[in-house]
Amino acid sequence: MKRKNFNKLPNRNPKMIKFNIYWIYAIIFLFFIGLQFFGTDITKKTNFRDFNNKMLQQQKVDKITIVNKEKVFVFIKKEFLSEEQFKDVYKQPFGNSVNLGPHYFFEIGSVETFNSDLKEAQKTFDYEDKISPTYETKKDVFGDILGWILPLVFFIGIWIFIMRRMSGGGAGGGQIFSIGKTKGKLVDKANIKVTFKDVAGLEGAKEEISEIVDFLKKPEKYTKLGGKIPRGAMLIGPPGTGKTLLAKAVAGEAKVPFFSLSGSDFVEMFVGVGASRVRDLFKQAKEKAPSIIFIDEIDAIGRARGKNAMTGSNDERENTLNQLLTEMDGFGTNTGVIVMAATNRADILDKALTRAGRFDRQIYVDLPDLVERKEIFKVHLKPIKLAKNIDVNFLARQTPGFSGADIANVCNEAALIAARTSKKTVGKQDFLDAVDRIVGGLEKKSKIISPNEKKTIAFHEAGHATVSWMLEHASPLVKVTIVPRGRSLGAAWYLPEERQLTTTEQMKDEICAALGGRAAESLFFNKVSTGALSDLEKVTKQAYAMVSIYGLSPKLGNISYYDSSGQNTGFTKPYSEERAKLIDSEVSSLIEEQYTRALKVLKENKKKVEELANSLLKNEVIFKDNLISIFGARKWKSYDEEKLEGGEKESS
């Protein structure tokens, strides 16, 4: 007989309401409030007329009590309680015992008037049957206590609420007396599903990170030779490259306690809280050593000190950073505790934080190259139902400069586009549409464009495409459309070559290709429009970089005014006015030279440019194949394309 796996049964109670001790206090408080306002007796309200006619004249009243000269309480004789008219006051509300009274009450204006009316009502009674009232004075002690307790409870509740909000709420800082506790979450290894297998690309970073994991698993392997385990590792790179994902993979691989928190978790409005949380974090990590501390976006507390003089010397953020520096490399021992951090602003970090002995390893996580993008696509395409014609190599070529997060977004967007059109699988065109949407924005087919404007846009984009196709180092065309996208009236997609170094010729070709649109407008219409704004902005920045940063101007020589430390505030220029004039002159000369060159290329291929523009006007979209049919195959291939084609041949 096989045992049933009850773990696979569906969870019928996925979320249970958690018990809170405050519920008991609330129930008790409401109980006493109910006692005060509703009471437990069943004394019924009546009036003097009914009291006189139905009770007093019938001689069924046992006694009368006047309380505080305001209310008259009536007691019915026991032998008459069983009658029908007294059934509502006969028994106690709980149980079956007889109600001993008072049974009825009514309010009076004054005691003198009531006594007069009572005397008048009993004038025909015998002396022994007449009832004289008794007088009582009662104080509502509970009501008085409640009167000053309720406001106190109210203000205490308001104070607790404000303190919880100010301290950030939640575990670690949510309670008044635990505001200095760390907000770091201890990640259970059972909850981490990410390993190094899920991290595609980033081979160099994974190799360095895997060494740290090995340090924690087998420390004696390194310490027996006299080596010391690294104190910390900092992951540096652009947003979306996989820094946090790499840290999750470390947590999944290390099988050791993993404390995860953000740099902003230390920031607090109260003085000394950040430093206190740092101390508490390292205290917990030492208790569970060997362990890993991961601080995401460490630049929130790791900025260079002394930059903001307005805050004064007692800056809370600086105090937090000082405590972190002390904990990482102070007199205390941090045996078995490795600190990992991630940031995309390494240039603004304090030098004391990045020195050896604190963050020993600085691991750069760059944007993936062509081969790495291919591997990333393979990971993100696993859960997607793909069509048979999907080529991963093609997708990798279409996404230059994309980060890992961008590629994940492309895959998700392609699946959404396919689902929107009720497709059963995600095809090649869905991925292309996803790339177009992410890069260029959503198509605005409803936007009204006049025929003359449309013609200008078509020749502008045809000029770009022609010049980039005819120059060796310019990026080849992938797709051009004159359908408005995002904020632009037309859009073009090019495949830039992924280089580590860029020469002067390559940068000049890129500038020339960018000026091809304006040159085409000038050549075919003898006038220019404002449509080249983004092109001119790009060209101007690139030309200034060539002259003042990269030292590619013969007249200025081998000089760079670039400040890699980021210490320059920008209020002063590191060169004279004469040198500024020379820089401006060189930039202007460089741009005009490439503009003339673009005009020359377009004049040599004028008929072909017209053919391309007319095709664009007719179809609204042109592709690489259209350029091949008009201009012929491009003479040059990028190194990445050759590398990828070589890999395809080897795999086949």
Short mmCIF file of N, CA, C and O in Angstrom, two decimals, residues 173-236:
data_model
loop_
_atom_site.label_atom_id
_atom_site.label_comp_id
_atom_site.label_asym_id
_atom_site.label_seq_id
_atom_site.Cartn_x
_atom_site.Cartn_y
_atom_site.Cartn_z
N GLY A 173 12.60 47.76 13.29
CA GLY A 173 12.46 49.15 13.66
C GLY A 173 11.06 49.56 13.95
O GLY A 173 10.80 50.75 14.15
N GLY A 174 10.11 48.66 13.96
CA GLY A 174 8.73 49.04 14.10
C GLY A 174 8.33 49.35 15.52
O GLY A 174 7.42 50.13 15.75
N GLN A 175 8.95 48.76 16.53
CA GLN A 175 8.58 48.97 17.91
C GLN A 175 9.42 50.09 18.50
O GLN A 175 10.54 50.35 18.08
N ILE A 176 8.87 50.76 19.50
CA ILE A 176 9.55 51.89 20.10
C ILE A 176 10.88 51.47 20.70
O ILE A 176 11.88 52.15 20.53
N PHE A 177 10.90 50.35 21.36
CA PHE A 177 12.10 49.93 22.07
C PHE A 177 13.04 49.11 21.20
O PHE A 177 14.06 48.64 21.68
N SER A 178 12.71 48.87 19.95
CA SER A 178 13.59 48.14 19.05
C SER A 178 13.94 48.96 17.83
O SER A 178 14.22 48.41 16.78
N ILE A 179 13.91 50.28 17.96
CA ILE A 179 14.18 51.14 16.81
C ILE A 179 15.62 51.03 16.34
O ILE A 179 15.94 51.21 15.19
N GLY A 180 16.53 50.69 17.25
CA GLY A 180 17.93 50.54 16.89
C GLY A 180 18.31 49.16 16.39
O GLY A 180 19.48 48.91 16.09
N LYS A 181 17.34 48.25 16.30
CA LYS A 181 17.60 46.92 15.80
C LYS A 181 17.72 46.92 14.29
O LYS A 181 17.14 47.75 13.61
N THR A 182 18.48 46.00 13.76
CA THR A 182 18.68 45.93 12.32
C THR A 182 17.42 45.48 11.59
O THR A 182 16.60 44.73 12.14
N LYS A 183 17.27 46.00 10.38
CA LYS A 183 16.17 45.59 9.52
C LYS A 183 16.58 44.47 8.57
O LYS A 183 15.82 44.11 7.67
N GLY A 184 17.78 43.97 8.74
CA GLY A 184 18.28 42.91 7.88
C GLY A 184 17.46 41.64 8.01
O GLY A 184 17.16 41.18 9.11
N LYS A 185 17.09 41.07 6.88
CA LYS A 185 16.30 39.85 6.85
C LYS A 185 17.21 38.65 6.72
O LYS A 185 18.03 38.59 5.81
N LEU A 186 17.06 37.72 7.63
CA LEU A 186 17.81 36.48 7.56
C LEU A 186 17.13 35.58 6.53
O LEU A 186 16.01 35.12 6.73
N VAL A 187 17.81 35.36 5.43
CA VAL A 187 17.25 34.60 4.33
C VAL A 187 17.44 33.11 4.60
O VAL A 187 18.57 32.64 4.79
N ASP A 188 16.36 32.41 4.64
CA ASP A 188 16.39 30.96 4.83
C ASP A 188 16.83 30.30 3.53
O ASP A 188 16.35 30.63 2.44
N LYS A 189 17.76 29.38 3.63
CA LYS A 189 18.28 28.73 2.43
C LYS A 189 17.20 27.94 1.69
O LYS A 189 17.30 27.71 0.49
N ALA A 190 16.16 27.55 2.42
CA ALA A 190 15.08 26.81 1.77
C ALA A 190 14.24 27.71 0.86
O ALA A 190 13.59 27.24 -0.07
N ASN A 191 14.26 29.02 1.14
CA ASN A 191 13.47 29.96 0.34
C ASN A 191 14.22 30.51 -0.85
O ASN A 191 13.65 31.23 -1.66
N ILE A 192 15.51 30.22 -0.97
CA ILE A 192 16.31 30.72 -2.08
C ILE A 192 16.38 29.64 -3.15
O ILE A 192 16.95 28.57 -2.94
N LYS A 193 15.78 29.90 -4.28
CA LYS A 193 15.79 28.94 -5.38
C LYS A 193 16.83 29.26 -6.44
O LYS A 193 17.04 28.48 -7.36
N VAL A 194 17.50 30.42 -6.34
CA VAL A 194 18.46 30.86 -7.35
C VAL A 194 19.84 30.31 -7.05
O VAL A 194 20.33 30.40 -5.93
N THR A 195 20.47 29.72 -8.07
CA THR A 195 21.85 29.26 -7.97
C THR A 195 22.64 29.84 -9.14
O THR A 195 22.12 30.58 -9.96
N PHE A 196 23.92 29.46 -9.20
CA PHE A 196 24.77 29.95 -10.29
C PHE A 196 24.28 29.47 -11.66
O PHE A 196 24.59 30.07 -12.68
N LYS A 197 23.53 28.37 -11.69
CA LYS A 197 23.00 27.87 -12.96
C LYS A 197 21.97 28.84 -13.55
O LYS A 197 21.79 28.88 -14.77
N ASP A 198 21.30 29.60 -12.68
CA ASP A 198 20.27 30.54 -13.13
C ASP A 198 20.86 31.88 -13.56
O ASP A 198 20.15 32.73 -14.07
N VAL A 199 22.15 32.08 -13.33
CA VAL A 199 22.82 33.32 -13.71
C VAL A 199 23.58 33.08 -15.01
O VAL A 199 24.66 32.50 -15.02
N ALA A 200 23.01 33.52 -16.10
CA ALA A 200 23.64 33.34 -17.41
C ALA A 200 24.64 34.46 -17.67
O ALA A 200 24.46 35.59 -17.22
N GLY A 201 25.68 34.16 -18.43
CA GLY A 201 26.71 35.15 -18.68
C GLY A 201 27.48 35.43 -17.40
O GLY A 201 27.57 34.58 -16.49
N LEU A 202 28.09 36.60 -17.30
CA LEU A 202 28.81 37.06 -16.10
C LEU A 202 29.80 36.01 -15.61
O LEU A 202 29.95 35.76 -14.41
N GLU A 203 30.51 35.40 -16.53
CA GLU A 203 31.40 34.29 -16.17
C GLU A 203 32.51 34.75 -15.24
O GLU A 203 32.85 34.08 -14.27
N GLY A 204 33.12 35.92 -15.55
CA GLY A 204 34.19 36.43 -14.70
C GLY A 204 33.71 36.74 -13.30
O GLY A 204 34.37 36.42 -12.31
N ALA A 205 32.56 37.40 -13.21
CA ALA A 205 31.99 37.74 -11.90
C ALA A 205 31.63 36.49 -11.12
O ALA A 205 31.87 36.41 -9.90
N LYS A 206 31.06 35.50 -11.79
CA LYS A 206 30.69 34.25 -11.12
C LYS A 206 31.92 33.52 -10.59
O LYS A 206 31.88 32.93 -9.51
N GLU A 207 33.02 33.59 -11.33
CA GLU A 207 34.25 32.92 -10.89
C GLU A 207 34.77 33.54 -9.60
O GLU A 207 35.15 32.83 -8.67
N GLU A 208 34.77 34.87 -9.54
CA GLU A 208 35.25 35.54 -8.33
C GLU A 208 34.30 35.31 -7.16
O GLU A 208 34.75 35.11 -6.02
N ILE A 209 33.01 35.35 -7.43
CA ILE A 209 32.03 35.14 -6.38
C ILE A 209 32.08 33.71 -5.86
O ILE A 209 31.95 33.46 -4.65
N SER A 210 32.28 32.76 -6.76
CA SER A 210 32.34 31.35 -6.34
C SER A 210 33.53 31.10 -5.41
O SER A 210 33.48 30.22 -4.55
N GLU A 211 34.60 31.88 -5.58
CA GLU A 211 35.74 31.77 -4.66
C GLU A 211 35.33 32.15 -3.24
O GLU A 211 35.74 31.52 -2.27
N ILE A 212 34.52 33.19 -3.12
CA ILE A 212 34.04 33.63 -1.80
C ILE A 212 33.17 32.55 -1.16
O ILE A 212 33.27 32.27 0.04
N VAL A 213 32.32 31.93 -1.95
CA VAL A 213 31.51 30.82 -1.45
C VAL A 213 32.39 29.68 -0.97
O VAL A 213 32.14 29.07 0.07
N ASP A 214 33.45 29.42 -1.72
CA ASP A 214 34.39 28.36 -1.34
C ASP A 214 35.13 28.71 -0.05
O ASP A 214 35.42 27.84 0.76
N PHE A 215 35.43 30.00 0.15
CA PHE A 215 36.05 30.45 1.40
C PHE A 215 35.20 30.07 2.60
O PHE A 215 35.69 29.62 3.63
N LEU A 216 33.89 30.28 2.47
CA LEU A 216 32.99 30.02 3.58
C LEU A 216 32.78 28.53 3.82
O LEU A 216 32.61 28.10 4.96
N LYS A 217 32.79 27.75 2.75
CA LYS A 217 32.57 26.31 2.89
C LYS A 217 33.82 25.60 3.41
O LYS A 217 33.73 24.70 4.24
N LYS A 218 35.00 26.01 2.91
CA LYS A 218 36.26 25.35 3.29
C LYS A 218 37.30 26.39 3.70
O LYS A 218 38.28 26.63 2.98
N PRO A 219 37.10 27.06 4.83
CA PRO A 219 38.06 28.12 5.21
C PRO A 219 39.45 27.59 5.52
O PRO A 219 40.45 28.24 5.27
N GLU A 220 39.52 26.36 6.07
CA GLU A 220 40.83 25.79 6.44
C GLU A 220 41.71 25.55 5.22
O GLU A 220 42.95 25.55 5.34
N LYS A 221 41.11 25.39 4.05
CA LYS A 221 41.86 25.18 2.81
C LYS A 221 42.78 26.37 2.51
O LYS A 221 43.87 26.22 1.95
N TYR A 222 42.35 27.57 2.91
CA TYR A 222 43.10 28.78 2.64
C TYR A 222 43.87 29.28 3.85
O TYR A 222 44.98 29.83 3.71
N THR A 223 43.32 29.10 5.03
CA THR A 223 43.96 29.61 6.24
C THR A 223 45.18 28.79 6.64
O THR A 223 46.08 29.30 7.31
N LYS A 224 45.24 27.53 6.25
CA LYS A 224 46.39 26.70 6.65
C LYS A 224 47.68 27.13 5.97
O LYS A 224 48.78 26.80 6.44
N LEU A 225 47.55 27.86 4.89
CA LEU A 225 48.72 28.39 4.20
C LEU A 225 49.06 29.81 4.63
O LEU A 225 49.96 30.44 4.08
N GLY A 226 48.32 30.32 5.63
CA GLY A 226 48.59 31.66 6.14
C GLY A 226 47.75 32.75 5.52
O GLY A 226 47.92 33.93 5.85
N GLY A 227 46.84 32.38 4.65
CA GLY A 227 45.99 33.38 4.00
C GLY A 227 44.83 33.78 4.88
O GLY A 227 44.45 33.10 5.83
N LYS A 228 44.27 34.94 4.59
CA LYS A 228 43.10 35.46 5.30
C LYS A 228 41.91 35.51 4.37
O LYS A 228 42.05 35.84 3.19
N ILE A 229 40.77 35.17 4.93
CA ILE A 229 39.54 35.22 4.15
C ILE A 229 39.20 36.68 3.86
O ILE A 229 39.31 37.54 4.73
N PRO A 230 38.82 37.01 2.64
CA PRO A 230 38.47 38.40 2.30
C PRO A 230 37.35 38.93 3.19
O PRO A 230 36.42 38.20 3.56
N ARG A 231 37.45 40.22 3.52
CA ARG A 231 36.44 40.84 4.37
C ARG A 231 35.15 41.13 3.59
O ARG A 231 34.06 41.04 4.15
N GLY A 232 35.30 41.57 2.36
CA GLY A 232 34.11 41.98 1.63
C GLY A 232 34.33 41.97 0.13
O GLY A 232 35.45 41.95 -0.38
N ALA A 233 33.21 41.96 -0.59
CA ALA A 233 33.23 42.00 -2.06
C ALA A 233 32.15 42.98 -2.51
O ALA A 233 31.02 42.94 -2.02
N MET A 234 32.53 43.87 -3.43
CA MET A 234 31.60 44.86 -3.92
C MET A 234 31.31 44.61 -5.39
O MET A 234 32.21 44.53 -6.22
N LEU A 235 30.03 44.49 -5.71
CA LEU A 235 29.57 44.30 -7.08
C LEU A 235 29.26 45.67 -7.68
O LEU A 235 28.41 46.41 -7.19
N ILE A 236 29.96 46.01 -8.74
CA ILE A 236 29.84 47.32 -9.37
C ILE A 236 29.41 47.13 -10.82
O ILE A 236 29.98 46.31 -11.53
#
